Amino acid sequence: MSASLALDALTKTFDGADHAAVDAVSFSVAPGECLAILGPSGSGKSTVLRSIAGLDVPSSGRILVDGADVAGLAPERRGMAMVFQRPLLFPHLSVLDNVAFAATVAGQPRREARADATQFLELVQLAGFGSRPVTALSGGQEQRVALARALAARPRVLLLDEPFSALDPELRSDMHALLAAIRAQVAPTVVMVTHDRDEAAIVADRVALLKRGRLLQHDAVERLYTRPVSLDVSRLMGGRIELAGVVRDGAHVSAIGRVAAPEGETWAEGSGVLVVRQEAIQVAAAGASAPEGFVAVDVVVADRRARGPRAELALAISGAGSVVEAATDQATDALADASPAAELVAEVPASRPLAIGERATALIPRSACTVVAG
Amino acid sequence: MAMMIPYGQRVTPDPRTTRSRGLMRPRPVGRIVRIAVAALLALWFALPVVPLLIWSVANRWSFPATLPTEWGLDGLSQALAQGAVPAFGRSILLGLAVAAIATPLGALAARALTFGRVPAPRLVSAILLAPLALPAFVAVMGLTIVLLRARVPATLAVLLLLVAAALPYTVYTMRVAYAAHDIAFEEEARTLGASRAHVLARVHLPLVAPGLARAAFLAFLVGWSDYVVTVLVGGGSLVTLPLLVGSFAAGVGNDAVVAVLSVSAIVPPLLLLLALGRFGRRYAGGRLTGPTPSRSPKGSP
């Protein structure tokens, strides 16, 4: 039932709009893979999904399912099933008949369609709910039924348009677990639109990050976090640390000193911004020496913000002076621009008594660093 | 005629809402006033029907007497003799025909207007609602000449004019229905493999059915209760129940037969209204389209 999906320079400009809502987006999804299309509001991610479903007609570009172009194919003949943010259960049908909808319109006898639907209700852990009216369901149950109804259509590609964003956090994580269980059982190809990068990270194998209709990066989830290809990607993924500097002889020189590229990677020479996830930064006692593979930076706690069980620290770089002496002239110029903002961010358990003004050492793992164009 | 029947949503909030919301909590004085006003309204509606009902089973009812001086079914037999049954049938057919044409037309116009596929939508809405503003007499006098010159058969001409008169009601009712209708249901159905025809039959029509029923009811009433158009354009060739009532009411001493005819004229709309109240609701409880295979969690169909 799973198919591969490929987008080739998909572009959609709405009537009267002066720029494209989706601008030459290309990516591919392997059979059984789950791709999350991630992006802020208005990034065109829903338009991409609606184009795949055939509900919007792209201005140009191709959509290939198992290598065949689906242009001009009506939505009902594409073999896609869509789950929207709202469950959209047909109110005139029972839960079971909602799930049996695809089989019924495909011409199956009612009895068989219902028997089939029963299996899918079991798959979403709602066995026994079939005879209920859809108005008797809770929000989470409604979305489960919507998912069962989509799966019962045996879609070649399952399309999810922010399906869980209207649910409360607990229900949402239940749904994530359910989706993982479904993927393990029936391995559908899934394309899911979300604005929540945590959700994308939990649910998806790969992520296509969109901004203003353009594809910024299509990559495995952890690479989006650790190896963003641009500052935009780093920022959209919630990256907080940006250190302007220069790459020279394979190492980046900035306010935190020389950082050599991780093994097997090379950074483009010239000016560049070093980005590293705040979650990767460890905070040690002042004067601690760097273990193998880490860069140690003397810092002063400049600010501390409560983040529930964790605390977010802004760390002013205090050892910058000594680094600058060692740096080249070019790097010094770059530093002169960057130094006022040169600051690290780290997260520590809320129980750590690091107060504002306290000195500490930030340990930055080299493997977590990457350099992007400024 | 009822101008608008609220669509879909419950008009009176349920008791839980009223109790929990301070502004909606009934006040004792307001309650007494409300009950009094409601009673007066009920009286105002019911009072004209009482003498009508009595007259329909009275042969003689002279002025000072409180009750008829002679009971009997002369009115009924006279009505039957004067062709009340065929007239009743013709009125039903006329009402149904008007509803059958004006309802789908109104629905199409309303859907196009609601989902924005109409150029100059305000102008189009205004034109569609215009028959309400125009006195029926004016329009009919003008159109009679046109239709007669065009040699349109009288019955067809009556039907055409009544459909035009019913359109404002069906368009308005269906616009309200489509405003509450979520097109995403239809998109969802398409992605699940339903063709356009399937979407229409299995999703679109069931979802707007209550609105269609209301629109059809109003259109039926236009045909059922019309007098002016049937008289002027039909020219007496199409004798409907209102025409019969009118001709008897114009004479003297026909109170009994007029009462019988009038009472019978109330029955079909009343039955339809009751049916509408029973079936025209919007899936409040949800219902099944047939027997479910199994109610037990583990049972297999």
XYZ file of C-alpha atoms in Angstrom:
675
model
C 0.000 0.000 0.000
C 2.941 2.333 0.471
C 4.302 4.240 -2.458
C 7.196 6.575 -3.029
C 6.450 10.225 -3.542
C 8.549 12.839 -5.260
C 8.014 16.539 -5.788
C 9.835 18.168 -8.657
C 10.051 21.963 -8.564
C 6.488 22.268 -7.307
C 5.354 25.887 -7.581
C 2.014 27.399 -6.684
C 1.078 31.025 -7.121
C -2.428 31.954 -6.046
C -4.475 34.272 -8.242
C -3.623 37.876 -7.505
C -0.657 37.026 -5.254
C 2.587 38.767 -6.188
C 4.878 35.993 -4.986
C 4.613 32.233 -5.040
C 3.080 30.500 -2.028
C 5.232 27.496 -2.885
C 8.403 28.165 -4.820
C 10.118 25.323 -6.669
C 9.958 22.813 -3.849
C 11.529 19.446 -4.570
C 11.901 16.477 -2.271
C 11.284 12.776 -2.263
C 9.804 10.385 0.262
C 10.684 6.692 0.245
C 7.951 4.055 0.631
C 7.046 3.665 4.294
C 8.946 6.779 5.270
C 7.436 9.565 7.347
C 8.290 13.055 6.186
C 7.349 16.116 8.193
C 6.879 19.371 6.327
C 7.837 21.897 8.938
C 7.545 25.626 8.749
C 6.088 28.734 10.357
C 2.594 29.978 9.473
C 2.343 31.080 5.877
C 5.348 29.064 4.772
C 3.248 27.226 2.184
C 3.402 23.844 3.874
C -0.350 23.222 3.731
C -0.390 24.289 0.090
C 2.232 21.650 -0.653
C 0.072 19.030 1.025
C -3.114 20.158 -0.720
C -1.286 20.076 -4.042
C -0.158 16.521 -3.382
C -3.752 15.584 -2.526
C -5.026 17.251 -5.688
C -7.125 19.786 -3.774
C -4.976 22.645 -5.070
C -3.685 22.738 -8.623
C 0.017 23.630 -8.769
C 1.123 26.385 -11.145
C 4.067 24.313 -12.303
C 6.217 21.378 -11.310
C 5.467 17.691 -11.020
C 4.188 15.368 -8.343
C 5.277 11.779 -8.857
C 3.770 8.821 -7.041
C 5.804 5.666 -7.654
C 7.411 7.559 -10.501
C 4.135 8.401 -12.268
C 3.009 12.006 -12.642
C -0.364 12.543 -10.984
C -1.051 15.896 -12.668
C -4.613 16.081 -13.923
C -5.664 13.166 -11.756
C -8.742 13.972 -9.664
C -8.180 13.826 -5.877
C -10.248 10.648 -5.558
C -8.052 8.826 -8.062
C -4.694 9.686 -6.502
C -4.853 7.152 -3.704
C -4.101 9.693 -1.022
C -6.084 10.026 2.150
C -5.914 13.200 4.137
C -6.429 13.888 7.821
C -7.023 17.551 8.581
C -6.543 19.470 11.796
C -10.290 19.193 12.385
C -11.504 15.596 12.404
C -14.260 16.305 9.830
C -16.129 13.140 10.696
C -19.321 12.962 8.655
C -22.010 13.809 11.214
C -24.726 11.830 9.453
C -22.792 8.578 9.700
C -21.919 6.418 12.678
C -18.285 5.992 13.696
C -18.137 2.665 11.863
C -19.706 4.024 8.682
C -17.254 6.921 8.748
C -14.368 4.470 8.777
C -16.123 2.365 6.118
C -16.637 5.422 3.905
C -13.789 4.758 1.482
C -14.799 1.124 1.008
C -18.445 2.105 0.540
C -17.740 4.666 -2.158
C -15.414 2.149 -3.794
C -18.507 -0.019 -4.243
C -17.911 -2.682 -1.611
C -21.021 -4.257 -0.088
C -21.905 -2.582 3.180
C -21.342 -5.688 5.258
C -17.799 -6.173 3.964
C -17.014 -2.484 4.226
C -18.071 -2.485 7.857
C -16.152 -5.646 8.668
C -13.082 -4.014 7.184
C -13.699 -0.803 9.095
C -13.887 -2.747 12.348
C -10.249 -3.793 11.920
C -9.148 -0.208 11.521
C -11.088 0.886 14.588
C -9.146 -1.787 16.460
C -5.935 -0.455 14.944
C -6.592 2.969 16.479
C -7.611 1.316 19.757
C -11.281 2.202 19.466
C -12.738 -1.304 19.154
C -16.386 -1.260 20.165
C -16.951 2.390 19.285
C -18.392 1.586 15.859
C -22.060 1.998 16.657
C -21.648 5.347 18.369
C -22.671 8.578 16.753
C -19.655 10.756 16.020
C -21.037 13.437 18.337
C -20.433 11.081 21.271
C -16.642 11.136 20.866
C -14.015 13.221 22.610
C -11.547 15.306 20.621
C -8.796 12.701 20.786
C -11.186 9.903 19.842
C -12.484 11.931 16.903
C -8.977 12.342 15.551
C -8.331 8.616 16.003
C -11.448 7.834 13.992
C -10.317 10.297 11.325
C -6.984 8.480 11.208
C -8.709 5.084 10.975
C -10.940 6.379 8.200
C -7.918 7.579 6.238
C -6.015 4.322 6.770
C -9.049 2.261 5.744
C -8.823 3.950 2.333
C -5.511 2.060 1.876
C -3.793 5.263 0.786
C -0.617 5.012 -1.228
C 0.425 8.132 0.674
C -1.170 9.237 3.932
C -1.378 13.020 4.233
C -1.654 14.605 7.659
C -2.322 18.340 7.878
C -1.477 19.388 11.436
C -3.648 16.529 12.673
C -2.765 16.786 16.332
C -2.261 20.496 16.875
C -5.756 21.021 18.298
C -5.210 18.369 20.971
C -3.834 18.971 24.437
C -0.206 17.902 25.059
C -1.051 14.600 26.723
C -3.434 13.507 23.963
C -0.916 14.664 21.414
C 1.786 12.401 22.769
C -0.764 9.535 22.828
C -1.402 10.214 19.163
C 2.338 10.263 18.436
C 2.646 6.840 20.059
C -0.371 5.637 18.077
C 1.114 6.887 14.829
C 4.370 5.100 15.633
C 2.425 1.883 16.313
C 0.513 2.258 13.043
C 3.723 2.828 11.142
C 5.179 -0.322 12.674
C 2.086 -2.339 11.679
C 1.103 -1.080 8.234
C 4.076 1.081 7.208
C 2.215 3.714 5.208
C 4.130 6.456 3.445
C 3.298 9.519 5.496
C 3.619 13.208 4.741
C 2.726 15.320 7.716
C 2.491 19.064 7.947
C 3.296 20.618 11.283
C 4.513 23.891 12.737
C 5.805 22.133 15.824
C 9.456 21.099 15.477
C 9.235 18.832 18.509
C 6.376 16.982 16.870
C 8.341 16.715 13.650
C 11.302 15.374 15.610
C 9.180 12.773 17.394
C 7.106 11.562 14.484
C 9.170 11.936 11.342
C 12.204 10.234 9.861
C 13.037 13.225 7.749
C 11.982 16.832 7.742
C 11.459 19.290 4.915
C 11.812 22.764 6.352
C 9.935 25.479 4.495
C 10.043 29.233 4.836
C 8.094 31.614 2.631
C 7.410 28.871 0.119
C 11.033 27.833 -0.266
C 12.578 24.585 0.865
C 15.432 25.464 3.202
C 16.596 21.982 4.061
C 15.391 18.432 3.563
C 17.226 16.147 5.892
C 17.098 13.689 8.733
C 15.664 15.209 11.887
C 18.856 15.271 13.945
C 20.816 16.794 11.085
C 18.387 19.699 10.954
C 19.269 20.357 14.559
C 22.987 19.675 14.445
C 23.913 20.414 10.820
C 21.663 23.263 9.675
C 22.626 24.484 6.210
C 21.872 28.129 6.940
C 21.266 30.581 9.745
C 17.563 30.529 8.815
C 17.392 26.792 9.409
C 19.272 27.101 12.678
C 16.907 29.811 13.889
C 13.730 28.024 12.747
C 14.901 24.905 14.546
C 15.291 26.952 17.711
C 19.081 27.332 17.643
C 20.182 30.183 19.893
C 23.945 30.295 19.589
C 25.476 32.145 16.672
C 29.152 33.031 16.763
C 30.388 35.134 13.870
C 33.941 34.499 12.811
C 36.248 33.219 10.129
C 37.192 29.783 8.906
C 40.903 29.537 8.304
C 42.970 26.385 7.823
C 39.947 24.200 8.560
C 39.144 25.803 11.897
C 36.633 28.478 12.869
C 37.936 31.408 14.862
C 35.496 33.477 16.894
C 34.911 34.867 20.354
C 35.272 31.369 21.766
C 38.590 30.807 20.022
C 39.636 28.201 17.493
C 37.222 25.382 16.847
C 38.381 22.715 14.429
C 35.806 21.050 12.205
C 34.582 17.650 13.438
C 36.310 14.584 11.987
C 35.388 13.948 8.390
C 33.892 17.389 7.824
C 35.327 20.463 6.212
C 34.113 24.024 6.526
C 34.303 26.505 3.693
C 37.126 28.993 4.141
C 36.254 32.641 4.794
C 33.799 34.303 7.090
C 31.079 32.159 8.565
C 28.873 31.791 11.594
C 29.461 28.939 13.973
C 26.198 27.504 15.265
C 25.837 24.955 18.021
C 22.758 23.753 19.884
C 22.324 25.245 23.330
C 21.352 21.758 24.554
C 24.862 20.533 23.684
C 26.647 23.054 25.885
C 27.773 21.786 29.262
C 28.418 24.160 32.119
C 31.308 23.216 34.433
C 32.918 24.930 37.378
C 35.150 27.890 36.603
C 38.622 26.883 35.546
C 37.671 23.365 34.427
C 39.845 22.039 31.623
C 38.406 20.792 28.360
C 38.086 17.035 27.931
C 39.045 15.472 24.600
C 36.807 16.782 21.788
C 35.532 19.790 23.748
C 36.347 23.457 23.645
C 36.420 25.197 27.036
C 35.331 28.830 27.275
C 35.478 31.009 30.391
C 32.089 32.596 30.882
C 30.109 34.688 33.324
C 26.431 33.961 33.910
C 24.747 37.043 32.464
C 21.139 36.000 32.832
C 19.103 33.129 34.138
C 15.560 32.266 33.116
C 13.340 29.576 34.555
C 12.180 26.978 32.028
C 10.235 24.610 34.252
C 12.520 21.762 35.257
C 15.440 23.437 33.506
C 17.014 26.846 33.618
C 18.259 28.718 30.601
C 21.515 30.575 31.132
C 22.905 33.382 29.057
C 26.680 33.137 29.301
C 28.837 36.153 28.531
C 32.177 35.142 27.108
C 34.843 36.532 29.407
C 37.941 34.870 28.042
C 37.578 36.490 24.641
C 40.600 38.760 25.096
C 43.116 35.969 25.256
C 41.630 34.371 22.204
C 41.840 37.518 20.155
C 45.572 37.727 20.731
C 45.974 34.363 19.110
C 43.664 35.146 16.248
C 44.661 36.465 12.882
C 44.041 40.048 11.818
C 41.114 39.021 9.663
C 39.526 37.200 12.542
C 40.041 40.223 14.767
C 38.017 42.311 12.349
C 35.243 39.756 12.340
C 35.333 39.630 16.108
C 35.127 43.377 16.381
C 31.780 43.132 14.603
C 30.548 40.181 16.542
C 31.852 40.603 20.062
C 29.107 42.730 21.585
C 26.584 39.995 20.814
C 28.946 37.110 21.447
C 27.139 35.140 24.028
C 26.464 31.521 24.715
C 23.214 29.987 25.829
C 23.028 26.809 27.850
C 20.379 24.788 29.594
C 21.027 23.299 32.991
C 18.803 21.497 35.503
C 16.851 24.069 37.505
C 18.489 22.697 40.677
C 21.956 23.943 39.671
C 22.652 27.026 41.752
C 24.325 29.081 39.058
C 23.484 32.675 39.862
C 23.874 35.757 37.745
C 27.444 37.069 37.900
C 28.966 33.719 38.754
C 31.971 32.545 36.749
C 31.887 29.190 35.017
C 33.338 27.254 32.131
C 31.263 26.337 29.107
C 32.265 23.088 27.454
C 31.349 22.944 23.765
C 31.559 19.578 22.021
C 33.330 20.011 18.693
C 31.129 17.374 17.090
C 28.050 19.535 17.717
C 29.457 22.569 15.914
C 28.791 23.558 12.375
C 29.532 26.643 10.314
C 27.000 28.328 8.051
C 27.175 31.370 5.820
C 26.544 34.609 7.701
C -45.544 33.757 5.626
C -42.611 32.975 7.850
C -39.724 35.010 6.566
C -36.930 33.030 8.082
C -36.563 29.925 10.116
C -33.238 29.852 11.939
C -31.027 27.184 10.515
C -29.305 24.426 12.373
C -28.213 25.746 15.691
C -30.414 25.497 18.701
C -32.341 28.737 19.135
C -33.086 28.459 22.810
C -30.015 27.675 24.911
C -30.264 24.528 26.960
C -30.844 24.801 30.726
C -27.230 24.110 31.631
C -26.094 27.153 29.688
C -28.814 29.375 31.093
C -28.025 28.361 34.642
C -24.308 28.855 34.388
C -24.356 32.217 32.632
C -25.224 35.134 34.833
C -26.598 37.302 32.051
C -28.919 34.558 30.853
C -30.292 33.559 34.248
C -34.052 34.165 34.331
C -35.258 36.934 36.655
C -38.568 36.380 38.491
C -40.311 39.492 37.115
C -39.039 38.901 33.614
C -40.303 35.366 33.875
C -43.882 36.457 34.644
C -43.826 38.963 31.783
C -42.483 36.346 29.412
C -45.148 33.811 30.310
C -47.881 36.430 29.929
C -46.622 37.529 26.527
C -46.295 33.929 25.381
C -49.858 33.187 26.500
C -51.197 36.238 24.691
C -49.348 35.275 21.514
C -50.673 31.725 21.699
C -54.184 33.111 22.155
C -53.716 35.451 19.191
C -52.593 32.556 17.001
C -55.214 30.060 18.199
C -58.272 32.296 18.492
C -59.066 32.628 14.760
C -58.893 28.864 14.391
C -61.542 28.203 17.044
C -64.576 29.690 15.220
C -63.221 28.161 12.019
C -63.212 24.711 13.580
C -66.677 25.211 15.022
C -68.083 26.567 11.780
C -66.778 23.570 9.866
C -69.182 21.311 11.757
C -72.096 23.789 11.946
C -75.024 24.038 9.551
C -76.424 27.176 11.108
C -74.921 29.667 13.551
C -76.983 32.827 13.911
C -75.401 35.928 15.363
C -76.374 36.206 19.028
C -75.932 32.506 19.780
C -72.654 31.546 21.503
C -72.637 28.123 19.876
C -74.076 26.933 16.539
C -77.825 26.636 16.479
C -77.640 23.582 14.226
C -74.740 21.160 14.046
C -74.047 19.173 10.864
C -71.767 18.431 7.943
C -73.502 20.480 5.261
C -70.338 22.512 4.801
C -68.279 19.392 4.131
C -70.734 17.903 1.645
C -71.062 21.237 -0.140
C -67.278 21.585 -0.336
C -66.941 18.088 -1.770
C -69.680 18.784 -4.264
C -67.929 21.964 -5.397
C -64.717 20.090 -6.253
C -62.739 20.618 -3.065
C -60.842 17.350 -3.527
C -59.477 18.069 -7.019
C -58.684 21.636 -5.947
C -56.853 20.274 -2.922
C -54.918 17.940 -5.203
C -54.058 20.744 -7.627
C -52.807 22.916 -4.766
C -50.651 20.085 -3.460
C -49.216 19.496 -6.925
C -48.606 23.207 -7.454
C -46.858 23.494 -4.070
C -44.737 20.427 -4.742
C -43.828 21.590 -8.238
C -42.785 25.022 -6.977
C -40.721 23.382 -4.221
C -39.175 20.875 -6.619
C -37.961 23.634 -8.947
C -37.229 26.508 -6.581
C -35.323 24.459 -3.989
C -32.525 23.128 -6.221
C -32.319 26.469 -8.038
C -32.066 28.300 -4.727
C -29.474 25.838 -3.471
C -27.334 26.242 -6.590
C -27.507 30.026 -6.395
C -26.783 30.025 -2.678
C -23.817 27.676 -3.019
C -22.317 29.750 -5.799
C -22.853 32.943 -3.819
C -21.496 31.491 -0.578
C -18.359 30.001 -2.087
C -17.604 33.109 -4.110
C -17.846 31.980 -7.691
C -20.227 34.744 -8.744
C -19.182 38.036 -10.293
C -20.861 41.051 -8.633
C -22.295 38.906 -5.819
C -24.138 41.786 -4.130
C -25.982 42.684 -7.295
C -26.907 39.062 -7.931
C -28.165 38.662 -4.345
C -30.202 41.830 -4.681
C -31.805 40.605 -7.902
C -32.584 37.251 -6.345
C -34.216 38.903 -3.351
C -36.038 41.515 -5.447
C -39.335 39.616 -5.745
C -39.734 40.165 -1.988
C -39.551 43.913 -2.340
C -41.767 44.118 -5.387
C -45.514 44.032 -4.695
C -46.678 40.760 -6.252
C -49.494 42.564 -8.018
C -47.166 44.872 -9.950
C -44.916 42.101 -11.146
C -47.774 39.861 -12.040
C -49.667 42.472 -14.042
C -46.630 43.129 -16.161
C -45.626 39.526 -16.561
C -49.124 38.342 -17.425
C -49.007 40.333 -20.619
C -45.548 39.052 -21.510
C -46.452 35.441 -20.816
C -49.757 35.663 -22.669
C -48.097 37.246 -25.691
C -45.484 34.499 -25.619
C -48.352 31.988 -25.647
C -47.091 30.250 -22.531
C -49.827 27.908 -21.244
C -51.565 29.395 -18.210
C -50.620 26.622 -15.780
C -46.978 26.759 -16.798
C -47.030 30.549 -16.519
C -48.403 30.279 -12.971
C -45.671 27.798 -12.089
C -42.929 29.997 -13.540
C -44.097 33.057 -11.645
C -44.503 31.195 -8.382
C -41.009 29.727 -8.708
C -39.669 33.260 -9.099
C -41.667 34.300 -6.044
C -40.316 31.347 -4.053
C -36.669 31.858 -5.037
C -35.905 34.591 -2.487
C -36.959 32.249 0.296
C -35.021 29.255 -0.964
C -31.916 31.318 -1.761
C -31.979 32.963 1.634
C -32.535 29.704 3.510
C -29.837 27.905 1.560
C -27.360 30.740 2.031
C -27.777 30.328 5.743
C -27.354 26.566 5.305
C -24.199 26.916 3.205
C -22.733 29.494 5.552
C -22.761 26.771 8.204
C -21.557 24.142 5.734
C -17.891 23.206 5.796
C -16.545 22.565 2.302
C -13.647 20.662 3.898
C -16.032 17.731 4.456
C -16.308 17.433 0.696
C -12.545 17.737 0.212
C -12.006 15.047 2.814
C -14.472 12.781 0.999
C -12.676 13.360 -2.301
C -9.316 12.346 -0.865
C -10.996 9.205 0.508
C -11.864 8.189 -3.029
C -15.366 9.593 -3.474
C -16.162 10.898 -6.954
C -18.073 14.151 -7.417
C -21.340 12.221 -7.689
C -20.576 10.239 -4.545
C -19.643 13.383 -2.656
C -22.942 14.971 -3.690
C -25.049 11.980 -2.726
C -23.232 10.828 0.395
C -21.752 13.957 1.924
C -22.997 17.210 0.452
C -26.743 16.496 0.298
C -26.961 14.740 3.676
C -25.137 17.656 5.304
C -27.377 20.348 3.831
C -30.552 18.211 3.981
C -32.078 20.111 6.905
C -31.581 23.376 5.025
C -33.049 21.871 1.874
C -36.076 20.682 3.832
C -36.661 24.176 5.202
C -36.215 25.791 1.807
C -38.575 23.274 0.202
C -41.148 23.901 2.912
C -41.116 27.645 2.281
C -41.295 27.130 -1.487
C -44.193 24.732 -1.029
C -46.027 27.366 1.004
C -45.578 29.904 -1.798
C -47.302 27.558 -4.235
C -49.806 26.250 -1.722
C -51.102 29.581 -0.501
C -50.934 31.652 -3.682
C -54.070 33.474 -4.783
C -53.080 36.543 -6.806
C -50.890 34.831 -9.416
C -53.255 31.882 -9.869
C -56.242 34.185 -10.408
C -54.596 36.749 -12.671
C -52.306 34.563 -14.755
C -54.244 31.312 -14.545
C -57.375 33.181 -15.406
C -59.556 30.607 -13.680
C -58.223 27.669 -15.670
C -56.313 26.394 -12.638
C -58.683 26.106 -9.673
C -56.691 25.637 -6.514
C -57.852 25.516 -2.917
C -57.214 29.240 -2.233
C -59.279 30.088 -5.328
C -62.125 27.958 -4.072
C -61.921 29.580 -0.643
C -61.847 33.001 -2.260
C -64.879 32.420 -4.432
C -66.944 31.058 -1.531
C -65.790 33.736 0.866
C -66.907 36.391 -1.597
C -70.488 35.081 -1.374
C -72.912 35.254 1.542
C -74.056 32.358 3.708
C -71.079 30.154 2.831
C -69.441 30.301 6.259
C -69.570 26.554 6.789
C -68.011 25.623 3.464
C -65.362 28.343 3.776
C -64.540 26.987 7.230
C -64.184 23.438 5.929
C -61.952 24.545 3.067
C -59.837 26.759 5.307
C -59.334 24.043 7.890
C -58.282 21.613 5.165
C -55.870 24.263 3.868
C -54.118 24.342 7.232
C -53.528 20.601 7.389
C -50.763 19.966 4.800
C -48.449 22.816 5.951
C -49.022 21.775 9.538
C -48.081 18.170 8.786
C -45.012 19.311 6.858
C -44.005 21.582 9.708
C -44.278 18.719 12.177
C -42.254 16.487 9.851
C -39.652 19.244 9.557
C -39.426 19.521 13.321
C -38.985 15.782 13.588
C -36.552 15.092 10.734
C -35.134 18.475 9.854
C -32.781 18.680 12.789
C -29.081 18.622 12.310
C -27.793 15.288 13.556
C -28.031 16.355 17.158
C -27.932 12.791 18.394
C -26.410 11.222 15.335
C -28.121 8.270 13.805
C -27.128 5.150 12.027
C -27.932 4.531 8.399
C -28.818 0.930 9.105
C -28.405 -1.863 11.583
C -24.890 -2.023 12.947
C -23.183 -5.367 12.653
C -22.127 -5.571 16.255
C -22.514 -3.677 19.447
C -20.245 -5.805 21.550
C -16.596 -4.813 21.460
C -15.327 -8.233 20.494
C -18.194 -9.412 18.308
C -17.395 -9.910 14.665
C -19.948 -8.968 12.047
